Tab-separated table of C-alpha atoms in Angstrom:
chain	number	residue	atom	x	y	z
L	1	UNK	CA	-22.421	-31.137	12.427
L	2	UNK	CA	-20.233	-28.645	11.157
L	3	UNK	CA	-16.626	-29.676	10.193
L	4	UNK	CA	-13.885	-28.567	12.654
L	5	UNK	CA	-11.202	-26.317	11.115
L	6	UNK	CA	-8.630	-29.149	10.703
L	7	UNK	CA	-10.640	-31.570	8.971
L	8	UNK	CA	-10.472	-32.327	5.547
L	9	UNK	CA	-8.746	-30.041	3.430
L	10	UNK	CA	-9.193	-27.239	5.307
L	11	UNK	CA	-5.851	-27.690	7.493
L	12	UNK	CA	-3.943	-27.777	4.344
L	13	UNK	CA	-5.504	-24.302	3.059
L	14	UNK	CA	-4.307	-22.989	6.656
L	15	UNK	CA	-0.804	-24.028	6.240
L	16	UNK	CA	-0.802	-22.956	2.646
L	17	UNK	CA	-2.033	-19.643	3.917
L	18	UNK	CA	0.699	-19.665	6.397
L	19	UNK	CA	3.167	-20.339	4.255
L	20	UNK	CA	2.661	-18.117	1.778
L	21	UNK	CA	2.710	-15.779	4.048
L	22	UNK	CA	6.118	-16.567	6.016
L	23	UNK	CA	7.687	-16.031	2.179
L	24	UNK	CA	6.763	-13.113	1.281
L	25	UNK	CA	7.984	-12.056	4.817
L	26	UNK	CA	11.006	-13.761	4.319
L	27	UNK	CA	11.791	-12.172	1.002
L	28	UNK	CA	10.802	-8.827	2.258
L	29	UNK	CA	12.917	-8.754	5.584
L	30	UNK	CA	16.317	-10.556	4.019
L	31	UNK	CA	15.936	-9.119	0.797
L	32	UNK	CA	17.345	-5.465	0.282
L	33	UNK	CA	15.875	-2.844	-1.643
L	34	UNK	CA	13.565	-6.100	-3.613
L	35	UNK	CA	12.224	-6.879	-0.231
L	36	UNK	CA	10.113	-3.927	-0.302
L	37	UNK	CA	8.394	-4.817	-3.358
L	38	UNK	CA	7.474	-8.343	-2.261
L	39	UNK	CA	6.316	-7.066	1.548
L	40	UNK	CA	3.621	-5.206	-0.534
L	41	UNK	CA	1.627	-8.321	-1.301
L	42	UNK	CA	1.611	-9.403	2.503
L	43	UNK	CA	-2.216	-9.081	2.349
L	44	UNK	CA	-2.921	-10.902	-0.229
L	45	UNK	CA	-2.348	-14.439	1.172
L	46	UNK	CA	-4.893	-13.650	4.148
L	47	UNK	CA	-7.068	-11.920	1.991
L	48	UNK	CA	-7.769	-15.117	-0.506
L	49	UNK	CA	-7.696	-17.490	2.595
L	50	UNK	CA	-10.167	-15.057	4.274
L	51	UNK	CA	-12.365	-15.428	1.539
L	52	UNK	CA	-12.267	-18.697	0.825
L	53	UNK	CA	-12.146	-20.428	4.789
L	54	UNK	CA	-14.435	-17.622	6.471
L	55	UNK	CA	-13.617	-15.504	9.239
L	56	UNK	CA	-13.741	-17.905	11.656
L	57	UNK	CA	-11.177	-20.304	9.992
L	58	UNK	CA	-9.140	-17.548	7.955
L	59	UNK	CA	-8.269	-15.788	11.217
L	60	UNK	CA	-5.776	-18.647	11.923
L	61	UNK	CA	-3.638	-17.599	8.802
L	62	UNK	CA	-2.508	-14.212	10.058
L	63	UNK	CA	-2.630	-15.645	13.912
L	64	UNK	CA	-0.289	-18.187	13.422
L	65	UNK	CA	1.906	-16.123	10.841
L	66	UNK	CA	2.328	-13.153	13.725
L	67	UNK	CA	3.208	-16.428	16.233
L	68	UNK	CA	6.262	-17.596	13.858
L	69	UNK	CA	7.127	-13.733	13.448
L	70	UNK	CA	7.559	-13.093	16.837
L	71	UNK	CA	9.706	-16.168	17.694
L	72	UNK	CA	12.278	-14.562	14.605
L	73	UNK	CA	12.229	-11.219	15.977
L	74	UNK	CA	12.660	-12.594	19.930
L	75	UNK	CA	9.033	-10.836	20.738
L	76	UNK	CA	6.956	-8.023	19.812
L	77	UNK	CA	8.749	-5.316	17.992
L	78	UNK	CA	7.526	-2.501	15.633
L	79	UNK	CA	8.587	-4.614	12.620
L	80	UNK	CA	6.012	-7.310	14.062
L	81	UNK	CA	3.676	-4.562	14.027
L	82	UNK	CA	4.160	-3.277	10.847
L	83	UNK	CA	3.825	-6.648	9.310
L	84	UNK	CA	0.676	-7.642	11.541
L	85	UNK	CA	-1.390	-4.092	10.036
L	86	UNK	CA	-0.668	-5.203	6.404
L	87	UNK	CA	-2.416	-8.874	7.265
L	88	UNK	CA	-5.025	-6.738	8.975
L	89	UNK	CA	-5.412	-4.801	5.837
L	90	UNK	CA	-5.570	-8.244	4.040
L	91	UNK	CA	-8.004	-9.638	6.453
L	92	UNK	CA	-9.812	-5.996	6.644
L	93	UNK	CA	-10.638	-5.924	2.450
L	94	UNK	CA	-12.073	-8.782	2.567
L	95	UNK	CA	-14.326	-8.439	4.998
L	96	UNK	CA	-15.522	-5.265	3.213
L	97	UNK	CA	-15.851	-7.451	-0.095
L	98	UNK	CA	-19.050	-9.021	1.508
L	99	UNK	CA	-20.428	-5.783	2.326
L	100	UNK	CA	-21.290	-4.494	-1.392
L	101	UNK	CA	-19.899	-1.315	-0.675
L	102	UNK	CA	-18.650	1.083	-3.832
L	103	UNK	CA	-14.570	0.647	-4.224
L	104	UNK	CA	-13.574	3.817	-2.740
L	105	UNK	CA	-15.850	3.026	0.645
L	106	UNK	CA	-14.544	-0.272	0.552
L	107	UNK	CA	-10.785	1.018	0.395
L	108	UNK	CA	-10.937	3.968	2.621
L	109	UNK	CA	-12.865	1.635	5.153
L	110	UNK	CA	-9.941	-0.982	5.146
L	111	UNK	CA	-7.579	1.636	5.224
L	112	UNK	CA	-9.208	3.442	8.617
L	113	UNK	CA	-9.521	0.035	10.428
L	114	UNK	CA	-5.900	-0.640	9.731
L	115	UNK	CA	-4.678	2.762	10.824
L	116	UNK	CA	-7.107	2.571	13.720
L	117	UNK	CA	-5.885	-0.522	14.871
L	118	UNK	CA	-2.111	0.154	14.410
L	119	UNK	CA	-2.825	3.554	16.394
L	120	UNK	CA	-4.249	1.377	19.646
L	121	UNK	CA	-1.124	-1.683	18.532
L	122	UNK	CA	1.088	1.646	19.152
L	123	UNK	CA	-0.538	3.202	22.698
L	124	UNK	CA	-0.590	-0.614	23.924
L	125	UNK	CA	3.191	-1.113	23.231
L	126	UNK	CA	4.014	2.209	24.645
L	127	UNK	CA	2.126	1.412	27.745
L	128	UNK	CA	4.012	-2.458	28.077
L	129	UNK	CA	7.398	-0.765	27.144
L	130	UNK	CA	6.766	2.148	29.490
L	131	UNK	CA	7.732	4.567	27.269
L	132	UNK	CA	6.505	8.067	24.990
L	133	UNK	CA	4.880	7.696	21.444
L	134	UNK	CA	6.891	10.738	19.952
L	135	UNK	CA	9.971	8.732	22.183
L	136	UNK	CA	9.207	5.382	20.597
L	137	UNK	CA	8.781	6.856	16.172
L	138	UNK	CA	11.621	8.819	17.103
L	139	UNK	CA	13.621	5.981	18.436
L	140	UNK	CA	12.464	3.961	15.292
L	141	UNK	CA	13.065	6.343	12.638
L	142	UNK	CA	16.829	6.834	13.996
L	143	UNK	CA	17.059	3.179	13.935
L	144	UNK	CA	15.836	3.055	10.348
L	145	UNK	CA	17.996	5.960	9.281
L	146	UNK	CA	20.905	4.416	10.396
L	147	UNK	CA	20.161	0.551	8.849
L	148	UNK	CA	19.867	2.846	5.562
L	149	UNK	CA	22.779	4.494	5.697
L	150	UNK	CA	24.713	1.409	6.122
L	151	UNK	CA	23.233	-0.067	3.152
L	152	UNK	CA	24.385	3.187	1.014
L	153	UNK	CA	27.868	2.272	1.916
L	154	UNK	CA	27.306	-1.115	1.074
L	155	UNK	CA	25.778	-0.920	-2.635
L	156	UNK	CA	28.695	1.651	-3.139
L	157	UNK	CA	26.928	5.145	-3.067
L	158	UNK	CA	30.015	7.669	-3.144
L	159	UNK	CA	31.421	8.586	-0.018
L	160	UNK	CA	30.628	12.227	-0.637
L	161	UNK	CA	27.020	11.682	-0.844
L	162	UNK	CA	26.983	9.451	2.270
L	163	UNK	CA	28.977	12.623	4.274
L	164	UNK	CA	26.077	14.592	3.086
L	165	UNK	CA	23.444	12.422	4.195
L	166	UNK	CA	25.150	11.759	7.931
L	167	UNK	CA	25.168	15.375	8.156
L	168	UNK	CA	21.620	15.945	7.792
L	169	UNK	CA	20.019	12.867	9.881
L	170	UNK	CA	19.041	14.885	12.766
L	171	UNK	CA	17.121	17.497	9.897
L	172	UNK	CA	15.625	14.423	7.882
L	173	UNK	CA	14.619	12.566	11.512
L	174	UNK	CA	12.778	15.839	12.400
L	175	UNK	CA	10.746	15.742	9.304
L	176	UNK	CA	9.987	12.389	8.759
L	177	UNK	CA	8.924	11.540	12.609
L	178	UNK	CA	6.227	14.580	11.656
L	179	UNK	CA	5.173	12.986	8.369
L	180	UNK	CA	5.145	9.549	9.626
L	181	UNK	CA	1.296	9.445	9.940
L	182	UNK	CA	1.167	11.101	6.230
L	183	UNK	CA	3.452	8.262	5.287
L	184	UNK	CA	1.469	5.649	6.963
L	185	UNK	CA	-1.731	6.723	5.876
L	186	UNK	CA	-0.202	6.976	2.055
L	187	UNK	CA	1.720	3.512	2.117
L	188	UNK	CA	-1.346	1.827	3.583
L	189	UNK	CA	-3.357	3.209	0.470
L	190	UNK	CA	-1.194	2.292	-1.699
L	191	UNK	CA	-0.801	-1.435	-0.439
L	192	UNK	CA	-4.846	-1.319	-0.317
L	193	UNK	CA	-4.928	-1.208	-4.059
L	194	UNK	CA	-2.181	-2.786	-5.242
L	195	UNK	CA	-3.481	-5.753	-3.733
L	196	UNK	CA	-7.311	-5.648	-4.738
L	197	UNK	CA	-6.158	-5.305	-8.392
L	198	UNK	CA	-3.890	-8.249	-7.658
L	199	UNK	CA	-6.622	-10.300	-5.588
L	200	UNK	CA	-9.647	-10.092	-8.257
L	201	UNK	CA	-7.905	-12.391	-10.800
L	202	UNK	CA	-6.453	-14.881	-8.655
L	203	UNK	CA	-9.838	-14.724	-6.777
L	204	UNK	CA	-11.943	-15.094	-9.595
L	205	UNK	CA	-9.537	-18.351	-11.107
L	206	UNK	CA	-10.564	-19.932	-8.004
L	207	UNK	CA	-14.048	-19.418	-8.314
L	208	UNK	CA	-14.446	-16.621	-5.131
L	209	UNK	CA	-16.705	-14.051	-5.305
L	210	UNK	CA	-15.437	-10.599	-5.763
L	211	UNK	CA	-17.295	-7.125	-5.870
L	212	UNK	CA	-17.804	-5.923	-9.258
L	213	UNK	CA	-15.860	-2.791	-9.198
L	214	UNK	CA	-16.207	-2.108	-12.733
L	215	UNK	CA	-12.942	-0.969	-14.682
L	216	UNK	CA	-10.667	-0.096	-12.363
L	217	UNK	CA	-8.448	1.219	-14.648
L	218	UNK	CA	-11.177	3.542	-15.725
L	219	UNK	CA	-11.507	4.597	-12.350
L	220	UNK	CA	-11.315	8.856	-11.165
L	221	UNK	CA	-10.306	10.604	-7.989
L	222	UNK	CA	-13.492	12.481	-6.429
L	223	UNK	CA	-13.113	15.844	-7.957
L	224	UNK	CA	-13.743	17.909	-4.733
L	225	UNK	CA	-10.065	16.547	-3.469
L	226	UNK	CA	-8.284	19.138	-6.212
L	227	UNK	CA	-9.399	21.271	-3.787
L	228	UNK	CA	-7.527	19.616	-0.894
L	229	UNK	CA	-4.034	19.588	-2.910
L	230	UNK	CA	-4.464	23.108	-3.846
L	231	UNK	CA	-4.898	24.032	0.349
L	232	UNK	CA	-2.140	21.440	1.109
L	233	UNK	CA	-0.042	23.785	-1.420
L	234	UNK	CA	-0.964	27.010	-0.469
L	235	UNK	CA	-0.146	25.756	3.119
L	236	UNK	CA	3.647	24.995	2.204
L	237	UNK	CA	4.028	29.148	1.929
L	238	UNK	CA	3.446	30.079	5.087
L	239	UNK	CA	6.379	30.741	7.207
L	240	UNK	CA	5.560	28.358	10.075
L	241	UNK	CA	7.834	25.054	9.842
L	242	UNK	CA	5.244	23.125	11.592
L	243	UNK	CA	2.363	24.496	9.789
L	244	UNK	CA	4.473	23.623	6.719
L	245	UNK	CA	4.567	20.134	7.771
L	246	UNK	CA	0.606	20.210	7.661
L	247	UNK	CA	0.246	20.665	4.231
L	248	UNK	CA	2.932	18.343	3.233
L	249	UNK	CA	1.056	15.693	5.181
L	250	UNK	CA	-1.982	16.378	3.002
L	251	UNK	CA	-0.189	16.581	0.137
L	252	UNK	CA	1.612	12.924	0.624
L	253	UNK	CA	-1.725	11.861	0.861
L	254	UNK	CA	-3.637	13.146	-2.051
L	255	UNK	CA	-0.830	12.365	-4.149
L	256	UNK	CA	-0.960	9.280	-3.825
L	257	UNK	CA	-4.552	9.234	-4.864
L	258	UNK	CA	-3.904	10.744	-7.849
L	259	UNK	CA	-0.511	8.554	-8.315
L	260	UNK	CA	-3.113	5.685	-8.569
L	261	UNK	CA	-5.213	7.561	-10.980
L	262	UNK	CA	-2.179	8.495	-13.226
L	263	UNK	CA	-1.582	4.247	-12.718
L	264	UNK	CA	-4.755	3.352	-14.134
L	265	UNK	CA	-4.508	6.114	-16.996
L	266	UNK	CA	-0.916	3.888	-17.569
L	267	UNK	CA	-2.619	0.784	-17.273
L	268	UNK	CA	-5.654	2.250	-19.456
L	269	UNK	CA	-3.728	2.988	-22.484
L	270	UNK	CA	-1.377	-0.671	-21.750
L	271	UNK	CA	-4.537	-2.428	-22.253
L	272	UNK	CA	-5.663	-0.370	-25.581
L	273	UNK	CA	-2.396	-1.004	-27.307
L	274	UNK	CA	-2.436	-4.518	-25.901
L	275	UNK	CA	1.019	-4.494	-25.090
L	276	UNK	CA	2.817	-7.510	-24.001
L	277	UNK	CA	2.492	-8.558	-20.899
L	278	UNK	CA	6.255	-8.605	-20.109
L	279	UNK	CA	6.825	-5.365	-21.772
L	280	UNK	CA	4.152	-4.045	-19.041
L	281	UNK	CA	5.921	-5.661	-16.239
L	282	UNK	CA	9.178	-3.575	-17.349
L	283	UNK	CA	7.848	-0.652	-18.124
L	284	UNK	CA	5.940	-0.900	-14.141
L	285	UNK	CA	9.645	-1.725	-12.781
L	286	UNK	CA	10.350	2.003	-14.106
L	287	UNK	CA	7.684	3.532	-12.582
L	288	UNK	CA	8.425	1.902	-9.449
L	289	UNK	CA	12.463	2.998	-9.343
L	290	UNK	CA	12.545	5.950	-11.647
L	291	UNK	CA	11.116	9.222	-9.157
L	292	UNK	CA	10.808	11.721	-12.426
L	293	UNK	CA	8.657	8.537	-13.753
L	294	UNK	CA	6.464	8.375	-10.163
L	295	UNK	CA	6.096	12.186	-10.723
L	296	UNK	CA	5.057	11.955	-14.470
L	297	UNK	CA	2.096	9.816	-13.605
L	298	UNK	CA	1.205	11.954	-10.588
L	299	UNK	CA	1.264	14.491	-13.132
L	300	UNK	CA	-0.778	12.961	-15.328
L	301	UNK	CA	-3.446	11.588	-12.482
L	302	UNK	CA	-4.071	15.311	-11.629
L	303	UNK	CA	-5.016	17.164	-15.303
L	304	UNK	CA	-6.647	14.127	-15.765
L	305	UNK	CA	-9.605	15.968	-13.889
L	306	UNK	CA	-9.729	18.607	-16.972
L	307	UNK	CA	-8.307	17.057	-20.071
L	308	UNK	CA	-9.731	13.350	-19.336
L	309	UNK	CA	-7.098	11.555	-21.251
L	310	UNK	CA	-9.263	7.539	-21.776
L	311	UNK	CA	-11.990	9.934	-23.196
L	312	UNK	CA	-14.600	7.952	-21.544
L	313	UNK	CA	-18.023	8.121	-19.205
L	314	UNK	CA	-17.474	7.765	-16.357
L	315	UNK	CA	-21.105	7.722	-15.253
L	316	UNK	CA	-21.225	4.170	-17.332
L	317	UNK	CA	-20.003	1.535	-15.004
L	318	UNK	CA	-18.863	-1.903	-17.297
L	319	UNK	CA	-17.779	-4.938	-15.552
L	320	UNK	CA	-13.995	-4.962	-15.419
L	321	UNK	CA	-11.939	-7.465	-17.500
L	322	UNK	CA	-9.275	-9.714	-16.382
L	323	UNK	CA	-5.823	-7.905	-16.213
């Protein structure tokens, strides 16, 4: 007879789960500015228990976590669903892990399922709440706007630049309720492989099976998607706003593709000096704050196609070390 979920050890891996969960939420929602950081690793709590319960039993962990969310936040709100799509993506990833598939499928795939979801989450509120999509982001990203300018004047950003910025909310709504699903689609990405580099050794300590990947710092953007940034940026001439606002969608996109590229060129290069670990931690910290820095290795992830900086094959696939 199979064992019920809540025998044996198996309850304690679901609270553990939970947990874990409910603290990187906490740190992320009551945490300014640092918050951010930690809400990227949401995923990675249902993603090990995932793999290590099943589906059947690992569902509970994000269940239960949405349950506690919703009695903090008085209900279903779009923080609830924001939160909910990154422990789908968790949830999502590792599902694809037992499929075999090559590490671009397998993050593109996640990444779809999560957007796909979040799209229907979206229509489904609308519907309940009786009111417009474009009403609802708009309503959202004014919210957001505002919460953000209140935090300028609290960390002591100079009046004059805060007068600057409260002149141009309606401009900066405008734009980003058009690049929201550019932004979306980008973060999600991001999250995607932030947390498969950080789930493989943590995985693999516990003895869970994880796809071999190969190097992933070794790893290239298709080269077909130069093409895509140059159209994106050919795009951003016209005279059209709105058309405008098409390429810089793409462009948000496929940036951030080749921002993980530049990464692993970083992270390449870390691992051939063999610099300390801490020293990597700090100089990562810059990346993360420093915008000329996030540029630099966008940079650097896009002439990557013709000057191939790690010099290596990339037709030779090596199992990947631990990081």
């Amino acid at each position: 007879m199979a064992p019920l979920p809540f025998q044996s050890g198996v309850s304690k891996d679901i609270a553990t789960g939970v947990m874990a969960t409910l603290v990187i939420f906490s740190v992320s929602v009551f945490m300014p500015v640092v918050g951010f950081l930690f809400s990227i690793f949401i995923p990675l709590p249902v993603l090990f228990y995932r793999a290590k319960l099943g589906r059947r039993r690992g569902v509970i962990v994000p269940l239960v976590a949405i349950a506690v969310m919703g009695l903090v936040f008085g209900g279903l709100t779009m923080d609830i669903l924001f939160f909910a799509g990154l422990m789908f993506l968790g949830f999502a990833m590792s599902e694809m892990f037992e499929k075999k598939l090559s590490v671009e499928i397998t993050v593109v795939a996640a990444c779809s399922i999560v957007l796909g979801a979040g799209l229907v989450g979206i229509l489904l509120y609308c519907t309940v709440a009786n009111t417009g999509i474009h009403a609802l982001v708009s309503t959202y990203v004014a919210t957001n706007l505002a919460l953000s300018l209140d935090l300028y004047k609290g960390i002591g950003i100079p009046q004059e630049t805060i007068d600057t910025i409260s002149g141009s909310l309606d401009q900066i709504q405008y734009v980003l309720v058009r690049i929201l699903p550019s932004l979306a689609a980008a973060s999600i990405l991001f999250v995607a492989w932030t947390n498969l580099i950080a789930a493989r050794p943590i995985m693999e300590r516990r003895g869970l099976s994880f796809p071999d990947f190969g190097h992933l710092n070794h790893w290239r953007a298709p080269e077909p998607l130069i093409w895509g940034v140059i159209c994106c940026g050919l795009i951003m001439f016209l005279p059209a706003t709105e058309i405008r606002l098409i390429g810089v969608n793409g462009l948000l996109v496929l940036l951030t593709i080749y921002f993980i590229q530049g990464i692993a060129i970083v992270s390449f290069f870390f691992e051939k000096k063999k610099l300390p670990r801490a020293f990597r931690v700090v100089l990562y910290m810059m990346i993360a704050f420093q915008q000329l820095f996030l540029l630099v290795i966008i940079c650097i992830g896009l002439f990557d196609m013709w000057i191939n900086f790690r010099k290596i094959d990339t037709n030779k696939r090596e199992p990947d070390l631990p990081a």
